[in-house]
Structure formats: C-alpha cells, structure tokens
XYZ file of C-alpha atoms in Angstrom:
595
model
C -34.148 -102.200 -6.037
C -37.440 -102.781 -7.972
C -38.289 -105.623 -10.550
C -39.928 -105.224 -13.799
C -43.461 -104.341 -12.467
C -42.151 -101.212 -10.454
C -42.308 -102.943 -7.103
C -39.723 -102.732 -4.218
C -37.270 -105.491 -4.093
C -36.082 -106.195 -0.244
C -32.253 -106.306 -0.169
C -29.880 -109.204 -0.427
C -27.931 -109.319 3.278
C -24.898 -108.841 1.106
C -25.924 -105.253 -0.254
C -26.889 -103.981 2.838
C -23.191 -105.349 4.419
C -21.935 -103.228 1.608
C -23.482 -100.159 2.200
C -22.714 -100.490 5.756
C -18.973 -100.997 5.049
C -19.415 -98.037 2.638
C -20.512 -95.848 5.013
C -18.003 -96.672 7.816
C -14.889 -96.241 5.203
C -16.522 -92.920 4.611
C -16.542 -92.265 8.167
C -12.979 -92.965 8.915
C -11.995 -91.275 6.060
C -13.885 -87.822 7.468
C -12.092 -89.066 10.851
C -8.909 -88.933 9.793
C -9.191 -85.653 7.582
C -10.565 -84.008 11.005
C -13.372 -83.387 8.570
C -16.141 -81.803 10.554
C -19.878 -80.726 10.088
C -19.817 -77.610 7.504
C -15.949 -77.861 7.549
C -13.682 -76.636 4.793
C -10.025 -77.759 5.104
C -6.544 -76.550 3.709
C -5.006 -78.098 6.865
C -1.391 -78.913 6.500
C -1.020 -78.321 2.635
C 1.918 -76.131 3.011
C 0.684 -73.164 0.916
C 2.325 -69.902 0.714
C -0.161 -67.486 0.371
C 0.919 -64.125 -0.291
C -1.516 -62.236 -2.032
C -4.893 -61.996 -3.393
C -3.822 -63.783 -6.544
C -2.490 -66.601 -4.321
C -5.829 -67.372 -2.675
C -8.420 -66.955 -5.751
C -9.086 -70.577 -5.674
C -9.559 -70.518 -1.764
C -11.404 -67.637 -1.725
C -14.022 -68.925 -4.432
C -14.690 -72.000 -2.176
C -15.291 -69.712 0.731
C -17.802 -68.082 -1.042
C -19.548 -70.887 -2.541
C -19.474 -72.998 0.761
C -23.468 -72.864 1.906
C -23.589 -72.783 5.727
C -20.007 -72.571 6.182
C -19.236 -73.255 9.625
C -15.166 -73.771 10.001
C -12.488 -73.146 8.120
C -8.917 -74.437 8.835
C -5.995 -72.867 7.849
C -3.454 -74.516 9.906
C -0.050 -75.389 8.164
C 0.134 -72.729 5.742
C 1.021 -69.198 5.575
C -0.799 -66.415 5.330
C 0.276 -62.890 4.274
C -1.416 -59.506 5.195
C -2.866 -59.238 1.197
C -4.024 -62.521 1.193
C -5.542 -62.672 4.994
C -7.653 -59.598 3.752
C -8.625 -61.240 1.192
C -9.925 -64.644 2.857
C -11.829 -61.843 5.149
C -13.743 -60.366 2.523
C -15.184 -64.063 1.375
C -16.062 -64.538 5.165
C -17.877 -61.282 5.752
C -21.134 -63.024 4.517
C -20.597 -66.206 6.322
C -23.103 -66.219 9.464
C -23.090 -69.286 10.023
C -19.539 -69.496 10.865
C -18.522 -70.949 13.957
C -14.953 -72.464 14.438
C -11.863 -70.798 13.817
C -8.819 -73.427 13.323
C -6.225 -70.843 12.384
C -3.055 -72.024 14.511
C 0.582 -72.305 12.712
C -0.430 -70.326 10.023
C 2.226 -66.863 10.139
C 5.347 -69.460 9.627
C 8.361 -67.179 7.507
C 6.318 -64.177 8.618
C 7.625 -61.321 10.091
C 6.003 -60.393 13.623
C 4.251 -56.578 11.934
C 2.421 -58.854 9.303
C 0.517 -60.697 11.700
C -2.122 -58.212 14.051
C -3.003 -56.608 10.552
C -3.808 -60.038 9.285
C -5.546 -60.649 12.837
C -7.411 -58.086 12.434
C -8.792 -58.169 8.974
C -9.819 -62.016 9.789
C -11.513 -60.940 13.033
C -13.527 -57.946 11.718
C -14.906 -60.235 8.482
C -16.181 -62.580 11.328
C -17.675 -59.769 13.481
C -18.913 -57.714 10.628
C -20.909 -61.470 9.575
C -22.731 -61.966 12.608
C -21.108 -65.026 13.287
C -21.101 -66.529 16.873
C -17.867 -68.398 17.668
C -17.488 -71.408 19.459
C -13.954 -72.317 18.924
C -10.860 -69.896 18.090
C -7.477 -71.756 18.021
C -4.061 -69.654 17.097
C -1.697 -72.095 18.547
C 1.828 -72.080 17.567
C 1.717 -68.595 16.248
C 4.633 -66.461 17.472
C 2.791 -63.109 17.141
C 3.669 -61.980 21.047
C 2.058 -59.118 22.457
C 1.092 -57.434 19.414
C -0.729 -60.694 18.230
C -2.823 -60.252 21.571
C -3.848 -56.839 20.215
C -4.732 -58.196 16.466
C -7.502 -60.730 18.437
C -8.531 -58.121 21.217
C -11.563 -56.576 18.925
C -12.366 -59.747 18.216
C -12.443 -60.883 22.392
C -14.438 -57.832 23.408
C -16.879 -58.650 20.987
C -20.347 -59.954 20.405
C -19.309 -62.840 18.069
C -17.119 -64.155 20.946
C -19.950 -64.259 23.607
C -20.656 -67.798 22.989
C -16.636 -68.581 22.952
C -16.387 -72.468 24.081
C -12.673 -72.811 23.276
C -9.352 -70.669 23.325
C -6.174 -71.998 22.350
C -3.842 -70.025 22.391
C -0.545 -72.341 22.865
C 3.180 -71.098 22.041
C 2.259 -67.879 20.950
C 4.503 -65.776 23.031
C 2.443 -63.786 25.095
C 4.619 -62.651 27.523
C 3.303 -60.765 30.370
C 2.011 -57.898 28.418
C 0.102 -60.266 26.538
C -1.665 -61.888 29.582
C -2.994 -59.044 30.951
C -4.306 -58.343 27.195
C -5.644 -61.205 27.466
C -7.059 -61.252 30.737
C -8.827 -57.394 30.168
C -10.641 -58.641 26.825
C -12.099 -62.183 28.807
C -12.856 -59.844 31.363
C -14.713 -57.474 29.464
C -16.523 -59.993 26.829
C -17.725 -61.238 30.255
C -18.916 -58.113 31.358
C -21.021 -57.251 28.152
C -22.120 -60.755 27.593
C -23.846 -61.387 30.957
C -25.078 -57.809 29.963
C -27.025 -59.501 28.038
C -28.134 -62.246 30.202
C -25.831 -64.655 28.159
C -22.835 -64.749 30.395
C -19.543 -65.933 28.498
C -19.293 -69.408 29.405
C -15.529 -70.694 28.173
C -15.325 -74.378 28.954
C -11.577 -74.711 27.406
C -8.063 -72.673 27.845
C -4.784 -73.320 26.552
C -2.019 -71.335 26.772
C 1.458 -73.358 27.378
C 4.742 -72.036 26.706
C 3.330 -68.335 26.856
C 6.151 -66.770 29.500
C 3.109 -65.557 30.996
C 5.014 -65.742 34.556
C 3.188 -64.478 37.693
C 1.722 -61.283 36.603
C 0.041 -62.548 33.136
C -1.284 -65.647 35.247
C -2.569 -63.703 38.293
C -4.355 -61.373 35.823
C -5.875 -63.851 34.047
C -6.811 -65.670 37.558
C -8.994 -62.967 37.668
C -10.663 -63.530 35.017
C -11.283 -67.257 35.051
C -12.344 -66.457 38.386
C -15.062 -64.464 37.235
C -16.032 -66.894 34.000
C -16.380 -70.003 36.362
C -17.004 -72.507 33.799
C -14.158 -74.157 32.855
C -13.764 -77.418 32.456
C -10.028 -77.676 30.928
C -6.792 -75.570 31.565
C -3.783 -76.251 29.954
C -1.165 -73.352 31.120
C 2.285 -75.592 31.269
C 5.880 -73.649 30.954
C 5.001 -70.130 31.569
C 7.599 -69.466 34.348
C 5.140 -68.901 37.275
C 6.144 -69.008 40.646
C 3.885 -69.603 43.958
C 2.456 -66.261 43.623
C 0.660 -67.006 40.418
C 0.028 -70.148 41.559
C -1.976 -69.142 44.501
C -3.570 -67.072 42.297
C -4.579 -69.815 40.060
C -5.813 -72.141 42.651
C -7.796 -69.467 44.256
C -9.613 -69.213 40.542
C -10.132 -72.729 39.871
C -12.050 -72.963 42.868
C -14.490 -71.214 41.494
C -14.677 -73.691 37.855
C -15.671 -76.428 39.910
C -16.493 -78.420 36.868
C -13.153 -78.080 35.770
C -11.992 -81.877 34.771
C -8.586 -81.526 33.344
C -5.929 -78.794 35.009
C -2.468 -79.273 33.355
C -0.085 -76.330 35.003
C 3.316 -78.886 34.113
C 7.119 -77.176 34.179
C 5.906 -74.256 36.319
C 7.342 -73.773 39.860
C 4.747 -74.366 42.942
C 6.879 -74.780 45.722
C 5.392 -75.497 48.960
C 3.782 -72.353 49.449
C 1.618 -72.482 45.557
C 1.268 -76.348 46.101
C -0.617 -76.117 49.239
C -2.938 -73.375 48.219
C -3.079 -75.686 44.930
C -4.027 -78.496 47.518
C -6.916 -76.145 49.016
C -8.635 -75.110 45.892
C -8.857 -78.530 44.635
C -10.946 -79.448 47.292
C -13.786 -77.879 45.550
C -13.089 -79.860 42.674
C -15.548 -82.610 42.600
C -15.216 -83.876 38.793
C -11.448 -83.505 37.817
C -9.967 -86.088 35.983
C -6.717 -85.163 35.436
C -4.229 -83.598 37.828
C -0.674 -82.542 35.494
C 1.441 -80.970 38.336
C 4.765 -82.937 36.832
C 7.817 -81.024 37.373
C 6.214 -78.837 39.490
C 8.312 -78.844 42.204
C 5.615 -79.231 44.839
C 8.529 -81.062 47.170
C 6.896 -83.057 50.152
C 4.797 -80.935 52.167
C 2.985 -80.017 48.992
C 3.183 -83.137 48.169
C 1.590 -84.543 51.256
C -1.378 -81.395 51.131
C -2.452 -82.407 47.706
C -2.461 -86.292 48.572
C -5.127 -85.314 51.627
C -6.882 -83.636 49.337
C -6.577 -86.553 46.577
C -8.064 -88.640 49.677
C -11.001 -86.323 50.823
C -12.744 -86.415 46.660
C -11.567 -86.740 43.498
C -14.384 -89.774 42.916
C -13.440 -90.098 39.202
C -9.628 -89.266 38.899
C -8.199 -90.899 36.080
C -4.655 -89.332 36.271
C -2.516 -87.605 38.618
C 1.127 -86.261 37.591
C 3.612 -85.423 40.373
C 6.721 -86.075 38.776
C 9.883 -84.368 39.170
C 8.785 -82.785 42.385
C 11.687 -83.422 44.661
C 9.019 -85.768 46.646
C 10.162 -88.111 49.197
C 9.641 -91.429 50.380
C 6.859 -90.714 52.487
C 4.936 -88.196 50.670
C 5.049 -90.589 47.728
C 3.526 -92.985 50.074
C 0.484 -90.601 51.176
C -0.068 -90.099 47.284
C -0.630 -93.992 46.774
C -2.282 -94.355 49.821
C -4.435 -91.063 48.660
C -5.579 -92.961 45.126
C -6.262 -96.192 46.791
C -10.340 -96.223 46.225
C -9.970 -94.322 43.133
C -11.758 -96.539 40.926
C -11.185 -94.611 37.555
C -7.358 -94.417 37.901
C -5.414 -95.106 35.589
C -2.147 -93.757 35.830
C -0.174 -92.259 39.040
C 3.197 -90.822 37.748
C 5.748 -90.018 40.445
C 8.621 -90.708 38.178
C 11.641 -88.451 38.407
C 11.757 -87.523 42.396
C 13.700 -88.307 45.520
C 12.411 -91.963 46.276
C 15.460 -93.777 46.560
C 15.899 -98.191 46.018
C 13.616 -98.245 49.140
C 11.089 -95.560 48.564
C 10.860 -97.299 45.108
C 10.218 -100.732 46.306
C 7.786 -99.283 49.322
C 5.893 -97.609 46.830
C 5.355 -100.141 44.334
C 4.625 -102.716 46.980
C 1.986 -100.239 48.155
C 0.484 -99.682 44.812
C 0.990 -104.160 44.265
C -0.775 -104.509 47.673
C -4.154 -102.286 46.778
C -3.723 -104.584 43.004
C -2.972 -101.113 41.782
C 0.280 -102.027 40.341
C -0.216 -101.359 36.587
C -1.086 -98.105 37.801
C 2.042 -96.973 38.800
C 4.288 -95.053 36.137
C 7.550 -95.394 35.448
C 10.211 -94.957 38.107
C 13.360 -95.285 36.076
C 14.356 -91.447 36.664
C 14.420 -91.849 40.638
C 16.749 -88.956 42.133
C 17.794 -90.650 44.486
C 17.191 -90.117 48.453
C 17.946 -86.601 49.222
C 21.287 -86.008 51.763
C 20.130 -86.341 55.222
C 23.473 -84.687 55.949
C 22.678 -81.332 53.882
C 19.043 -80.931 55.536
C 20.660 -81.247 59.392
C 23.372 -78.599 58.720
C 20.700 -76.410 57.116
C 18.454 -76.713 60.337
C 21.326 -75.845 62.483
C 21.964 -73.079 60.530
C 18.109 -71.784 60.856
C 18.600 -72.564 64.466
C 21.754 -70.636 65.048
C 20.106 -67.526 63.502
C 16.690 -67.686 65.058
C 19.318 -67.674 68.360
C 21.115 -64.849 67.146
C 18.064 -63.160 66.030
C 16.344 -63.024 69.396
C 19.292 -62.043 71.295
C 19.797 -59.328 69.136
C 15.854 -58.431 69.192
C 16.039 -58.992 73.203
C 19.287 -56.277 73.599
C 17.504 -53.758 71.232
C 14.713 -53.955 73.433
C 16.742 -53.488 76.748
C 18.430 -50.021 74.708
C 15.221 -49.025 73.801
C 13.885 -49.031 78.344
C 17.267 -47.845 78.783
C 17.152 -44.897 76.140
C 13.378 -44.574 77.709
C 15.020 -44.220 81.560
C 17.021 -41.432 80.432
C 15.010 -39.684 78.585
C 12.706 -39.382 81.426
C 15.002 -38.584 84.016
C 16.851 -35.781 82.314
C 13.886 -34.180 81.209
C 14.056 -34.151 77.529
C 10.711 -34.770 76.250
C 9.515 -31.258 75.357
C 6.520 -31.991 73.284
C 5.076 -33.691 76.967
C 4.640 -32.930 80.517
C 7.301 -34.897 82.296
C 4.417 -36.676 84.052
C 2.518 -37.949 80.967
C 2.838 -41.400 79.186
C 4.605 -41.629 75.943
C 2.260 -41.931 73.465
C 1.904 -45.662 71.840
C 3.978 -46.740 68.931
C 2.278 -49.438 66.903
C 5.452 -49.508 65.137
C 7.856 -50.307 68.249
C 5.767 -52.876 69.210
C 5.606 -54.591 66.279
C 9.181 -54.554 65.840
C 10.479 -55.703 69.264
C 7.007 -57.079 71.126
C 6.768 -57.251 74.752
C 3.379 -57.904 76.766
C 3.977 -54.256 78.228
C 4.015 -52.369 75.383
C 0.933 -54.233 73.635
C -0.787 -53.321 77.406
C 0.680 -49.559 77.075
C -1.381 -49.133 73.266
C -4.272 -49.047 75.513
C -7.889 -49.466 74.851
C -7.766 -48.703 70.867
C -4.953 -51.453 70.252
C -6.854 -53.419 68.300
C -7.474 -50.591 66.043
C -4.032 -49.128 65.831
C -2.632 -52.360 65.039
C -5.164 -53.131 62.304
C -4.209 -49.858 60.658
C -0.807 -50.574 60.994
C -0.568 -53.584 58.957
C -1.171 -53.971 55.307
C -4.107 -56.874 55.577
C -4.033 -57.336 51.761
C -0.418 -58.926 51.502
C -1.076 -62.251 53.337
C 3.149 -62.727 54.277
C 3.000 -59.622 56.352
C -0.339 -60.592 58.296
C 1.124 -63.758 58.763
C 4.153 -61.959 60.300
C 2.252 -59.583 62.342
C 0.196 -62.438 64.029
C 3.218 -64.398 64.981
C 4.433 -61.408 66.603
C 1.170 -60.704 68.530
C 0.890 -63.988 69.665
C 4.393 -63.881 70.766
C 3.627 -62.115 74.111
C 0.738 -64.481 74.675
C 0.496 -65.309 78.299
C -1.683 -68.126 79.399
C -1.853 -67.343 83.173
C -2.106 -62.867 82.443
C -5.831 -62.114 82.039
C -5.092 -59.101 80.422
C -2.107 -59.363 78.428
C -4.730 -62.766 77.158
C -7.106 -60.712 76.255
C -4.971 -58.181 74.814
C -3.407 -60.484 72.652
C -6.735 -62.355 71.212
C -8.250 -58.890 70.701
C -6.009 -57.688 68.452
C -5.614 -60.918 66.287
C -9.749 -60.908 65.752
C -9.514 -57.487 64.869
C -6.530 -57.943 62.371
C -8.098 -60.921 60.697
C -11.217 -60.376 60.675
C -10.168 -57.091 58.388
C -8.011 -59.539 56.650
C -10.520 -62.574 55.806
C -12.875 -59.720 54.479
C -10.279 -58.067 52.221
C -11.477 -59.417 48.796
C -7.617 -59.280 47.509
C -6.878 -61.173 50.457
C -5.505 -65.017 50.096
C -6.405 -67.412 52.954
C -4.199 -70.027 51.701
C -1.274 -67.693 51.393
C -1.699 -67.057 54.830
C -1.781 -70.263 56.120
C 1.234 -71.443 53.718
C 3.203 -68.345 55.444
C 2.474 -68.871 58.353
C 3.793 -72.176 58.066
C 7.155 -71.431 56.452
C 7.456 -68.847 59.407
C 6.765 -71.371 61.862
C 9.455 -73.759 60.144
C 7.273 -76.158 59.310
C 8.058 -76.100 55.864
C 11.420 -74.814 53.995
C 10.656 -71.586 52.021
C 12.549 -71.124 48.538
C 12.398 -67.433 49.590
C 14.945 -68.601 52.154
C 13.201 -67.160 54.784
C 14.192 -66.835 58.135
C 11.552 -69.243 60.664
C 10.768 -67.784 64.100
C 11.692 -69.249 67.167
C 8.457 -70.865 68.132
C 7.132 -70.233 71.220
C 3.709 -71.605 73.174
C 1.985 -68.046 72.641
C 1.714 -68.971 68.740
C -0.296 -72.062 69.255
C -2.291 -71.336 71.626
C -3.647 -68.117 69.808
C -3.674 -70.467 66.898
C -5.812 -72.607 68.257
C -7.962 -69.581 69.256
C -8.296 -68.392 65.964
C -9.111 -71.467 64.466
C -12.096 -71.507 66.415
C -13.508 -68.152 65.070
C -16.019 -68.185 62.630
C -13.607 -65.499 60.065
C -11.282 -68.571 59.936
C -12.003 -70.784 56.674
C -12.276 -74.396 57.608
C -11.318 -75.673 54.448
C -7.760 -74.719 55.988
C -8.197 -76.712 59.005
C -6.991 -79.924 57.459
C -3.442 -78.205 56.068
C -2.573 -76.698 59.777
C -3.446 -80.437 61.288
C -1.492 -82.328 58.971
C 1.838 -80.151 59.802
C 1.110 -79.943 63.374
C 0.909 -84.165 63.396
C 4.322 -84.223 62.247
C 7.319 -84.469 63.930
C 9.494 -81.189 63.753
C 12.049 -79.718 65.620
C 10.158 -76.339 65.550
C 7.457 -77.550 67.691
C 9.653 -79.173 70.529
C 9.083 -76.728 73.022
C 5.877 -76.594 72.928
C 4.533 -79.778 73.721
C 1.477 -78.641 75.489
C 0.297 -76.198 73.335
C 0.459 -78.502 70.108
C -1.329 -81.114 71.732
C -4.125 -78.545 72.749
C -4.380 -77.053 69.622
C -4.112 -80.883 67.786
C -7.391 -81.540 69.395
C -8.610 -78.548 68.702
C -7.879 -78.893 65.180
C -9.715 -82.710 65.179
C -12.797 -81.649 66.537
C -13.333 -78.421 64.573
C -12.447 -80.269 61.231
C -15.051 -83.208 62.435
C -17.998 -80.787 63.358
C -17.639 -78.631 59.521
C-alpha cells in the first residue's frame, strides 16, 4: 500500500490477518482437491471417455499444462481411442512424474485395457519422463493388464520408480511373476547404470497372487532392498510364500509398515515371519490380523516384538486362533514400547479369563487405552479336542515305529538268507554288500550308518535334496536318531554326517534356514502342522546332535532364540528326554548370550 507521494505504507495487523487467512483457505482447498505441485486433476468426475472427440477438452489442457508433472485420471473411464489420444498430448511432457491412473477401465471390457496400457506407457517413455509414482489400483485388467505396464517396468522412465500400487487388479499368479521379472529386470538395467531402482512403496492386496506370484516377487524385493511399505493383504498365500516373504523383508530393513492381513501364516510362515523381523529396526506397523499365526507363532513374533521394534506404533494379531498365554507374551512384548498406540488381538481364542488377564496386563503397564477391542473373543479353545488329537499322534508315532522296527528285522532276515543260500551273483560270497544310502535313510540303525563306511558323509549329502528345507529337516532327525552318547564311533558317525549335510544346506542360496528350523519343529511335535504331519517319536539322539549343531558356526544364530523358546516349554514330546533338553537348554542360553 503506498500514499499519495509513492511511498510504502506498512500494513494494518488486520490486512496481514487477512492475507494469512487467505492463504490457509487456499491451502485447504488444494488439500482437499489432493491438488499437488504441477498437478492436473479429473479425479472422480465420472467421465466416459470413449474417443478422441470425448477428450478434446482434456487433451488441450494436457498440452497447454507447462511443467506438467501428474495427471489423475482416477474415477473415469477410459477407452482404447481416447487413452491414445491422452498419450499423444503426453509424449512432450518431460517433466512428468506421477501417474494416478487407478479405477479408470470401469464398464470396460478386459481386451480394451493393455492396448490402452500401452499407448499411455509408451507416450511417457517416448517423453523422457522419470516416474516416481504409478498407481493402477482397482483396475481389473488381470494378467494381460500386467503385460500392458511391462514395457513400461523394464524401462528407463521407471528407474527412479518410488511407488507401485497396484491394489485389486487381479493379478493372479501369472501376473506376479510378470510382475516380479519386469522389477527384476528394471533393477538389473538401472543399477547398470549406477542408479539402482530404489522402490520405497508396494501395494498389491486382493491380487490372488498365492504362493508362487509372492515367492517370485520375494525375489525381487529381495534384490531392491529399499522398501519401506508393503501392503500385500488377501492374496491366498500360504507358509510357503510367507517364508518367502520374510526371508525378503529382511533384506528392506528400513521397511516401516508391512501389512500381509487375510493371508494364511500358520506356525511354520509365522515363525520365519518372527525371524526376519528381527532385522527390522524401524517398523512401525505390524498388520498380521487374520493371519492365523495360532500361538507358537504367536509367541515367536512377541520375542521378537521384545528384542527391537524401538518405535512400533501398531501391531495387528487378530483373528489368529491365539491363546491365553501367547496373548500374554504379546503385551508383555510391547510393554516399553513407547510409540504404541494400538495392540489389536481382537477376534482369537482368549476366553472371559484370557480377556480379563490381558487387559489387566495391559491396565498394570498404564497401557490400557492401548488395547483394541476384544468384543469378537472365540472363546477358549476345547482342551478336550487337543488331548484326543495328541493321543492320536501318539498312537501312530507307536504304530509307526513298530512297523519301521519289523521292516527292519525282514530286511537282516531277508539279508541272512540271502547270504547263506548263496544268491548274490553280482559278489563274492565273502564280500560286504555294498552301502545303501537309501536303506538307511529309510529304516536307520547305528550299524548300517557304520557299514556306509568312510565316504558316509558324502553319500548321504548326495542323497538328500539340501534345497527343500522339510526333507533336510527329515533327514537330520533320522541321522540323529541312532545317536549314541556312550559309542565313539557311531558319535562320530552321526555328527559327521549332519556337518556335512548342513553345511551343503546353509550354503545352498535357495535354501531357507527358518523353514528348517520351523520343520524341524513340527517334526519334533513341538508345534501342530496344518500339513497334518506326522511328529517323530523323540528320542535323546535328536537333542543332543541338536545341541551339537547349534554350536557350529554354519548354524544362524538369529535361530537360536526360536529353538530355546520351544524347548522351555512344557510338551509331551520332550518327556523322555529330560537330560538331553536340559543339556541342550543351556546350550542354547549361553550361545544366544555370547552372539
């Protein structure tokens, strides 16, 4: 303001109130337009754009935008004719940066929309244009939709690719592993060029991705390693692609938010779940809710909770089938977690008095608001149901070894006669029969591990298939089966060959520690397997070469802490073995307290 001379007027207190309150209604009106920096907008107008003639208007903005940057598109829908067309005003934009194209093929038949894709995508690659964000949420396009963006993935204007959304599209497996390849690649070219693709955010719920399309794109979030948000929920994948998961987001360790809700862990894909997020030192926000982690999970993810997690603000293990006490590890897990602010265990198997104990728990650390909702309790599972099903294990793993025990006498018996009438014409009656890996393995007896000889190591390493962790698991339990404590060499035999079989297996890159340890623990009994499968009858010989083998440096420590929480609790399983647990309990303390 000046006054009649020319000079500059300071300003009344009133007109600079006003220009403040001018500016902030401007700013809440950009706010809640989702208005952004070089931003144009059709968001949610409901247009049905057909054909070039339908988006004249649009495309003449487009053009006439300087430094274009986004465009959103969301909430209309957009034909092949008219996609093209919005392509050919982009091809010019290289400044463009965000891509906020989700919900936009509504009424459109599945063969109109990779055309469409593809038109959009080469405009922005033919520009020059470096994304940042690309969001085709709640687009139905399937697998072929994959294929309309895969160019686009592979490509240089994607090397700088922040965010992916990519929610309720319909993927399917087929689509995954599209996916997956394209990430994989861009990855590959991009660090190429010393500018490794560096994607911070994923989303892909409701995908039916299942365990193949998440394993495959494990692999490549496992080579990206920056995320910092994954949002994967209802996509049908079991503990397989789980374990796959977890063993990726290890390597994202500044991932803050992991959302994996309404997929099936199980024990198995919790506790390798529980493992990897151990290396998780800034994440936020745990969404395992109807998971079905069940308690042992349960209990492995609240030690891990315990051991880190300094600024957790929310973890989500509802609808878990979670009991009484695991819910009590969880609340004892958050109790110096000062960023908390919400633990939801809503929905499991608590019961009246796992409810109360809890929420006195959470009252006594003055955690109380914390606590979600418990109005959806379960119930306390039937104590009834669990004993008759651990008879029933019981009764087989007895009818299991007798049968084992009278193939095994056959087998000598079938030997004896062989031997005494003569028939072994491919040997000199006075020669050994050659070792079978395969007999062994099958029926195992300190003799015949003795009778492989020196190279039994070897033989049995060949033998097994180290890369599927279930059937190392199963071949070390029956190795250590024959362990004897006071036979030298039927010790040494035995220790031998379980260095040499996982040492081969700890180095196979395919190979999944925590698999192994979450098999090995379903085999032992220690946990209930939705595989239903059959435990083994567990004999001192298993934990004593247990405890050998957690000594060894080819052993990961990080599962030290899963094997000593089982073997602390009380299980039928381990009643025979008294000695040996509390040998390899100590074992277990003092090699978790010296890493």
């Amino acid at each position: 303001m000046k006054d009649r001379r020319g000079r500059v007027q300071p300003r009344s207190v009133s007109d600079v109130q006003m220009a403040t309150d001018i500016v902030a209604q401007l700013a809440d009106s950009l706010a809640q337009t989702g208005v952004e920096e070089g931003e144009l907008s059709y968001k949610g107008q409901g247009r049905k754009l057909d054909d070039a003639q339908s988006v004249e208007e649009m495309v003449r903005e487009i053009q006439d935008f300087e430094g274009l940057q986004a465009l959103r598109l969301e909430g209309n829908t957009v034909g092949v004719e008219a996609a093209q067309a919005i392509a050919k005003a982009l091809e010019t934009k290289s400044e463009f940066k965000r891509c906020y194209w989700s919900d936009m093929f509504t009424g459109r038949l599945r063969s109109e929309i990779p055309p469409a894709l593809n038109s959009l995508g080469d405009a922005v690659m033919l520009a020059g244009a470096r994304l940042t964000v690309l969001d085709l949420s709640d687009n139905a396009f399937g697998p072929d939709g994959v294929k309309g963006i895969e160019k686009l993935l592979k490509s240089t204007a994607c090397y700088t690719l922040q965010e992916l959304r990519l929610n309720n599209c319909g993927m399917g497996i087929g689509g995954g592993k599209i996916l997956a390849a394209s990430l994989i690649q861009c990855h590959k070219k991009s660090s190429a060029e010393g500018a490794p693709l560096s994607l911070k955010v994923f989303v892909a719920g409701r995908n039916r991705l299942e365990n193949d399309g998440a394993t495959a794109l494990a692999q490549a979030f496992q080579l990206i390693g920056s995320l910092e948000e994954v949002h994967m929920p209802q996509n049908g994948i079991n503990h397989p692609g789980v374990t796959a998961l977890a063993t990726a987001m290890q390597h994202n360790t500044g991932l803050r938010l992991l959302n994996l809700n309404d997929n099936t862990f199980t024990e198995k894909g919790a506790i390798a779940m529980a493992q990897a997020l151990k290396h998780l030192r800034s994440i936020q926000v745990i969404n395992f809710g109807d998971c079905l982690v069940r308690p042992a999970g349960a209990i492995a993810i609240a030690e891990s909770v315990s051991e880190g997690f300094p600024i957790l603000k929310e973890l989500n293990l509802s609808f878990g089938e979670i009991t009484e006490e695991a819910a009590l590890a969880l609340a004892q897990a958050v109790k110096d977690k000062d960023q908390l602010e919400k633990l939801d265990l809503n929905g499991n198997c608590l019961g009246d008095d796992g409810c109360k104990a809890l929420k006195d728990t959470m009252e006594g650390m003055n955690m109380g608001e914390l606590l979600g909702s418990l109005s959806d309790d379960e119930g306390e599972p039937e104590d009834d149901e669990e004993d008759e099903d651990d008879d029933e294990e019981e009764d087989d793993e007895e009818e299991e070894v007798e049968e084992e025990e009278e193939e095994e006498e056959e087998e000598e018996e079938e030997e004896e006669e062989e031997e005494s009438s003569g028939n072994k014409l491919s040997t000199p009656a006075s020669a050994p029969r050659p070792p079978d890996v395969s007999s062994f393995l099958s029926f195992p007896s300190p003799d015949k591990l003795l009778k492989l000889g020196a190279k039994r190591a070897l033989l049995i390493e060949q033998q097994v298939d180290v890369s599927d962790a279930t059937k190392t698991a199963e071949a070390f339990l029956k190795i250590a089966s024959v362990y004897k404590e006071e036979n030298f060499d039927v010790k040494n035999a035995v220790l031998d060959s379980i260095d040499a079989l996982l040492k081969k297996a700890f180095a196979t890159p395919s190979f999944q520690g925590y698999s192994f340890v979450s098999s090995l623990l379903v085999l032992l009994g220690l946990i209930k397997s939705e595989d239903k499968v059959k435990p083994v009858l567990v004999v001192p010989g298993h934990l004593h070469a247990l405890e050998h083998v957690v000594r060894q440096g080819y052993f990961p420590k990080e599962n030290v802490a899963v094997l000593e929480a089982f073997m602390s609790r009380n299980n039928k399983a381990l009643e025979l073995c008294g000695n040996a647990r509390n040998s390899l309990q100590s074992t277990l303390q003092r090699v978790r307290s010296e890493s």
